[in-house]
Short mmCIF file of C-alpha atoms and ligand atoms in Angstrom, two decimals:
data_model
loop_
_atom_site.label_atom_id
_atom_site.label_comp_id
_atom_site.label_asym_id
_atom_site.label_seq_id
_atom_site.Cartn_x
_atom_site.Cartn_y
_atom_site.Cartn_z
CA UNK I 1 74.53 161.46 58.72
CA UNK I 2 75.97 160.30 61.95
CA UNK I 3 74.36 157.68 64.00
CA UNK I 4 74.99 157.87 67.62
CA UNK I 5 74.10 155.40 70.06
CA UNK I 6 71.53 156.47 72.53
CA UNK I 7 73.00 157.25 75.95
CA UNK I 8 71.39 154.15 77.35
CA UNK I 9 73.04 151.82 74.83
CA UNK I 10 76.36 153.59 75.21
CA UNK I 11 76.23 153.30 78.94
CA UNK I 12 75.40 149.62 78.59
CA UNK I 13 78.35 149.14 76.27
CA UNK I 14 80.79 150.75 78.66
CA UNK I 15 79.47 148.76 81.60
CA UNK I 16 79.35 145.70 79.43
CA UNK I 17 82.99 146.02 78.48
CA UNK I 18 84.02 146.50 82.11
CA UNK I 19 81.95 143.54 83.23
CA UNK I 20 83.37 141.40 80.44
CA UNK I 21 86.92 142.43 81.25
CA UNK I 22 86.51 141.65 84.92
CA UNK I 23 84.83 138.36 84.12
CA UNK I 24 87.70 137.34 81.85
CA UNK I 25 90.15 138.26 84.59
CA UNK I 26 88.25 136.25 87.17
CA UNK I 27 87.95 133.25 84.89
CA UNK I 28 91.66 133.58 84.24
CA UNK I 29 92.42 133.63 87.95
CA UNK I 30 90.19 130.67 88.66
CA UNK I 31 91.61 128.70 85.78
CA UNK I 32 95.15 129.47 86.87
CA UNK I 33 94.37 128.58 90.47
CA UNK I 34 92.70 125.34 89.45
CA UNK I 35 95.58 124.50 87.16
CA UNK I 36 98.08 125.09 89.96
CA UNK I 37 96.01 123.14 92.43
CA UNK I 38 95.73 120.24 90.01
CA UNK I 39 99.43 120.21 89.20
CA UNK I 40 100.31 120.44 92.88
CA UNK I 41 97.99 117.53 93.66
CA UNK I 42 99.44 115.48 90.83
CA UNK I 43 102.96 116.41 91.88
CA UNK I 44 102.09 115.49 95.46
CA UNK I 45 100.60 112.21 94.31
CA UNK I 46 103.67 111.44 92.25
CA UNK I 47 105.93 112.29 95.17
CA UNK I 48 103.96 110.14 97.58
CA UNK I 49 103.59 107.24 95.23
CA UNK I 50 107.08 107.43 93.79
CA UNK I 51 105.74 106.52 90.37
CA UNK I 52 104.40 108.42 87.38
CA UNK I 53 100.65 108.25 86.90
CA UNK I 54 100.74 107.01 83.34
CA UNK I 55 98.48 103.98 83.38
CA UNK I 56 95.66 102.51 85.41
CA UNK I 57 97.86 100.27 87.53
CA UNK I 58 100.21 103.08 88.55
CA UNK I 59 97.18 105.19 89.47
CA UNK I 60 95.92 102.24 91.55
CA UNK I 61 99.32 101.91 93.23
CA UNK I 62 99.34 105.64 93.98
CA UNK I 63 95.83 105.53 95.44
CA UNK I 64 96.76 102.52 97.58
CA UNK I 65 99.81 104.36 98.90
CA UNK I 66 97.71 107.44 99.66
CA UNK I 67 95.24 105.20 101.51
CA UNK I 68 98.10 103.66 103.54
CA UNK I 69 99.33 107.18 104.35
CA UNK I 70 95.79 107.95 105.45
CA UNK I 71 96.04 104.88 107.75
CA UNK I 72 99.12 106.39 109.39
CA UNK I 73 97.36 109.74 109.87
CA UNK I 74 94.28 108.05 111.36
CA UNK I 75 96.61 106.04 113.60
CA UNK I 76 98.33 109.20 114.84
CA UNK I 77 94.98 110.93 115.41
CA UNK I 78 93.42 107.93 117.18
CA UNK I 79 92.91 108.72 120.86
CA UNK I 80 93.12 105.41 122.78
CA UNK I 81 91.10 106.87 125.67
CA UNK I 82 88.33 108.61 123.72
CA UNK I 83 85.08 106.67 123.95
CA UNK I 84 82.56 106.24 121.15
CA UNK I 85 79.00 107.35 122.03
CA UNK I 86 76.77 104.87 123.88
CA UNK I 87 72.96 104.83 123.79
CA UNK I 88 70.02 103.80 125.98
CA UNK I 89 68.62 100.31 125.25
CA UNK I 90 65.38 101.95 124.06
CA UNK I 91 67.31 103.21 121.02
CA UNK I 92 68.39 99.75 119.81
CA UNK I 93 67.50 99.30 116.11
CA UNK I 94 64.98 96.45 115.72
CA UNK I 95 65.40 94.36 113.73
CA UNK I 96 69.15 94.92 113.57
CA UNK I 97 70.36 94.70 109.92
CA UNK I 98 72.30 91.71 108.62
CA UNK I 99 75.22 92.25 106.26
CA UNK I 100 77.95 90.08 104.74
CA UNK I 101 79.60 89.58 101.35
CA UNK I 102 76.88 86.97 100.69
CA UNK I 103 73.14 86.70 101.38
CA UNK I 104 71.49 85.79 104.67
CA UNK I 105 70.58 82.32 103.32
CA UNK I 106 74.30 81.50 103.15
CA UNK I 107 75.14 82.29 106.77
CA UNK I 108 77.62 79.72 108.14
CA UNK I 109 76.37 77.27 110.77
CA UNK I 110 79.12 76.70 113.33
CA UNK I 111 79.04 73.75 115.71
CA UNK I 112 79.52 74.92 119.31
CA UNK I 113 80.82 71.59 120.70
CA UNK I 114 83.72 71.29 118.25
CA UNK I 115 84.50 75.00 118.07
CA UNK I 116 87.94 76.16 119.28
CA UNK I 117 89.31 79.66 118.94
CA UNK I 118 92.91 79.58 117.65
CA UNK I 119 95.40 82.16 118.93
CA UNK I 120 98.72 82.38 117.13
CA UNK I 121 101.62 84.67 116.23
CA UNK I 122 103.30 86.93 118.79
CA UNK I 123 101.57 85.50 121.88
CA UNK I 124 103.06 83.55 124.80
CA UNK I 125 100.09 81.17 125.20
CA UNK I 126 98.96 79.57 121.93
CA UNK I 127 96.42 77.19 123.42
CA UNK I 128 92.96 77.01 121.83
CA UNK I 129 89.88 78.34 123.60
CA UNK I 130 86.43 76.80 124.03
CA UNK I 131 83.37 79.05 124.21
CA UNK I 132 82.82 77.95 127.84
CA UNK I 133 86.29 79.23 128.77
CA UNK I 134 85.60 82.58 127.14
CA UNK I 135 82.22 82.83 128.89
CA UNK I 136 83.99 82.21 132.21
CA UNK I 137 86.05 85.39 131.79
CA UNK I 138 84.66 88.73 133.12
CA UNK I 139 81.99 90.03 130.71
CA UNK I 140 81.16 93.57 129.65
CA UNK I 141 78.46 94.99 127.37
CA UNK I 142 77.79 98.07 125.28
CA UNK I 143 74.98 99.73 123.33
CA UNK I 144 76.74 101.41 120.42
CA UNK I 145 76.26 102.42 116.80
CA UNK I 146 77.49 100.24 113.95
CA UNK I 147 78.22 102.22 110.78
CA UNK I 148 78.45 100.47 107.40
CA UNK I 149 80.05 102.14 104.38
CA UNK I 150 77.07 101.00 102.32
CA UNK I 151 75.24 103.94 103.84
CA UNK I 152 73.35 102.62 106.85
CA UNK I 153 73.96 102.63 110.57
CA UNK I 154 72.20 100.86 113.43
CA UNK I 155 72.38 100.75 117.21
CA UNK I 156 72.90 97.36 118.82
CA UNK I 157 73.89 95.73 122.10
CA UNK I 158 76.86 93.41 122.27
CA UNK I 159 78.41 91.63 125.25
CA UNK I 160 81.57 89.64 125.84
CA UNK I 161 85.20 89.78 126.90
CA UNK I 162 87.25 92.98 126.82
CA UNK I 163 89.69 92.33 123.98
CA UNK I 164 92.52 94.10 125.83
CA UNK I 165 92.06 91.73 128.81
CA UNK I 166 92.04 88.77 126.42
CA UNK I 167 95.27 89.89 124.72
CA UNK I 168 96.97 90.37 128.11
CA UNK I 169 95.66 86.97 129.26
CA UNK I 170 97.32 85.19 126.30
CA UNK I 171 100.53 87.16 126.76
CA UNK I 172 100.30 88.99 123.43
CA UNK I 173 103.17 91.25 122.41
CA UNK I 174 101.32 94.53 122.96
CA UNK I 175 104.00 96.42 121.05
CA UNK I 176 103.21 94.46 117.86
CA UNK I 177 101.62 96.44 115.03
CA UNK I 178 98.63 94.30 114.02
CA UNK I 179 96.02 91.87 115.22
CA UNK I 180 94.59 89.75 112.41
CA UNK I 181 91.36 87.74 112.24
CA UNK I 182 90.44 84.72 110.13
CA UNK I 183 86.74 83.95 109.91
CA UNK I 184 84.80 80.75 109.31
CA UNK I 185 83.30 82.21 106.08
CA UNK I 186 86.66 83.13 104.45
CA UNK I 187 86.32 86.74 105.54
CA UNK I 188 89.43 88.22 107.11
CA UNK I 189 90.54 91.57 108.45
CA UNK I 190 93.14 93.13 110.72
CA UNK I 191 93.40 96.06 113.10
CA UNK I 192 96.02 98.27 114.75
CA UNK I 193 97.14 97.41 118.29
CA UNK I 194 95.93 100.71 119.88
CA UNK I 195 92.37 99.94 118.68
CA UNK I 196 92.70 96.32 119.84
CA UNK I 197 93.46 97.68 123.34
CA UNK I 198 90.72 100.36 123.28
CA UNK I 199 88.38 99.98 126.30
CA UNK I 200 85.30 99.53 124.04
CA UNK I 201 86.85 96.80 121.86
CA UNK I 202 85.04 93.59 122.82
CA UNK I 203 85.29 89.94 121.80
CA UNK I 204 81.49 89.74 121.58
CA UNK I 205 79.75 86.48 122.51
CA UNK I 206 76.22 87.88 122.82
CA UNK I 207 73.82 90.09 120.91
CA UNK I 208 71.03 91.79 122.89
CA UNK I 209 71.69 89.55 125.90
CA UNK I 210 71.47 86.24 123.94
CA UNK I 211 74.26 84.08 122.50
CA UNK I 212 75.29 85.70 119.22
CA UNK I 213 72.85 84.42 116.55
CA UNK I 214 74.47 82.87 113.42
CA UNK I 215 73.64 85.88 111.23
CA UNK I 216 75.41 88.29 113.60
CA UNK I 217 78.54 86.13 113.72
CA UNK I 218 78.22 83.07 116.01
CA UNK I 219 80.27 82.04 117.89
CA UNK I 220 81.94 85.44 118.23
CA UNK I 221 82.69 88.72 116.53
CA UNK I 222 85.01 91.56 117.36
CA UNK I 223 82.94 94.61 118.20
CA UNK I 224 84.62 98.01 117.86
CA UNK I 225 82.43 101.12 117.98
CA UNK I 226 85.48 103.14 116.90
CA UNK I 227 85.64 101.37 113.54
CA UNK I 228 83.43 100.98 110.46
CA UNK I 229 81.34 97.82 109.99
CA UNK I 230 83.72 95.96 107.66
CA UNK I 231 86.48 96.11 110.32
CA UNK I 232 84.24 94.14 112.77
CA UNK I 233 84.84 90.45 111.88
CA UNK I 234 82.06 87.91 112.54
CA UNK I 235 82.49 84.10 112.94
CA UNK I 236 86.06 84.50 114.21
CA UNK I 237 88.05 81.28 113.88
CA UNK I 238 91.59 82.47 114.53
CA UNK I 239 93.27 85.53 116.02
CA UNK I 240 96.93 86.29 115.33
CA UNK I 241 99.32 88.99 116.50
CA UNK I 242 101.89 90.13 113.94
CA UNK I 243 104.13 92.88 112.63
CA UNK I 244 103.44 91.87 109.02
CA UNK I 245 100.57 93.80 107.40
CA UNK I 246 97.71 91.28 107.02
CA UNK I 247 95.22 93.34 104.94
CA UNK I 248 91.60 92.25 104.78
CA UNK I 249 88.76 91.03 102.53
CA UNK I 250 87.47 94.52 101.62
CA UNK I 251 90.72 96.31 102.43
CA UNK I 252 92.53 94.34 99.70
CA UNK I 253 89.86 95.59 97.27
CA UNK I 254 90.54 99.23 98.10
CA UNK I 255 88.65 99.98 101.33
CA UNK I 256 90.75 102.06 103.67
CA UNK I 257 92.58 99.78 106.12
CA UNK I 258 92.33 101.85 109.32
CA UNK I 259 88.57 102.26 108.74
CA UNK I 260 87.91 104.54 111.71
CA UNK I 261 84.35 105.75 112.33
N1 LIG P 301 82.90 87.07 108.79
C1 LIG P 301 82.41 88.20 108.27
N2 LIG P 301 82.43 89.32 109.02
C2 LIG P 301 81.93 90.47 108.53
C3 LIG P 301 81.39 90.54 107.22
C4 LIG P 301 81.39 89.35 106.44
O1 LIG P 301 80.94 89.30 105.27
N3 LIG P 301 81.89 88.20 107.00
N4 LIG P 301 80.87 91.75 106.74
C5 LIG P 301 81.26 92.99 107.45
C6 LIG P 301 80.40 94.12 107.15
S1 LIG P 301 80.70 94.95 105.70
C7 LIG P 301 79.45 94.57 108.03
S2 LIG P 301 78.56 95.98 107.75
C8 LIG P 301 79.16 93.84 109.28
C9 LIG P 301 77.67 93.48 109.38
O2 LIG P 301 77.39 92.94 110.62
P1 LIG P 301 75.89 92.56 111.00
O3 LIG P 301 75.45 91.45 110.08
O4 LIG P 301 75.94 92.16 112.43
O5 LIG P 301 75.07 93.80 110.76
O6 LIG P 301 79.93 92.65 109.39
C10 LIG P 301 81.27 92.77 108.96
N5 LIG P 301 81.95 91.57 109.33
MO1 LIG P 302 79.63 96.99 106.00
#
């Protein structure tokens, strides 16, 4: 006695085999493609980093080098004349968020009468500045969005001295690579010269029309709507112009240095 599959089953089997065959082929293609992509990426990483990715520290080194390459690319792409969006005052976020590497109860209290801004490095005029002298310079303001990598953004209004005008005033070497900032709370960061000279980069002395409150960085912060929050130093104590990479508080812990937004 012969058993024959019913036509339906047979048909299913044929289709089933074809489907299975095609599926295996597709999986094969995908796997091969993924394998290639992965090896290319690893090869690329190894080429860029100039080291083999055998342990955690060499992987870290590679990632840091990739991030520095990313800085170069962001630097090349940065358009010194392109303005960040501005907003009507009605859109200001109230209350504006506070953020720092410590809590709001630890905000530094800085004495206005003894405060002097230090300016060092590749500048012609290294004299210190009082707040009154900075307030006597032409002032500008902006309503722009601050974006923090922690996942929030807020619109605020800052006023102060155009940073480009300030750098020209002190005779800074405008062909230098970096401008670094040391803050009264041990925070520090640094930026590229094209961003320092961007028309919306402001040495901010006010928030919402009032002297900068302690929590937002009294006596001054650098406000750059073209950069992420951590690149905007509060409580600035010293500004220096240099060709030596200065890093930064978060940047040295792996945040991307250019930090464009
Ligand atoms: N001196 C100093 N500046 C700083 C920080 C800091 O901890 N200390 N934190 C940075 C980060 S991560 C953000 S998001 C903004 C927060 O500014 P805000 O308090 O005005 O919102 O400040 C930046 N500048
Ligand atoms: Mo931030």
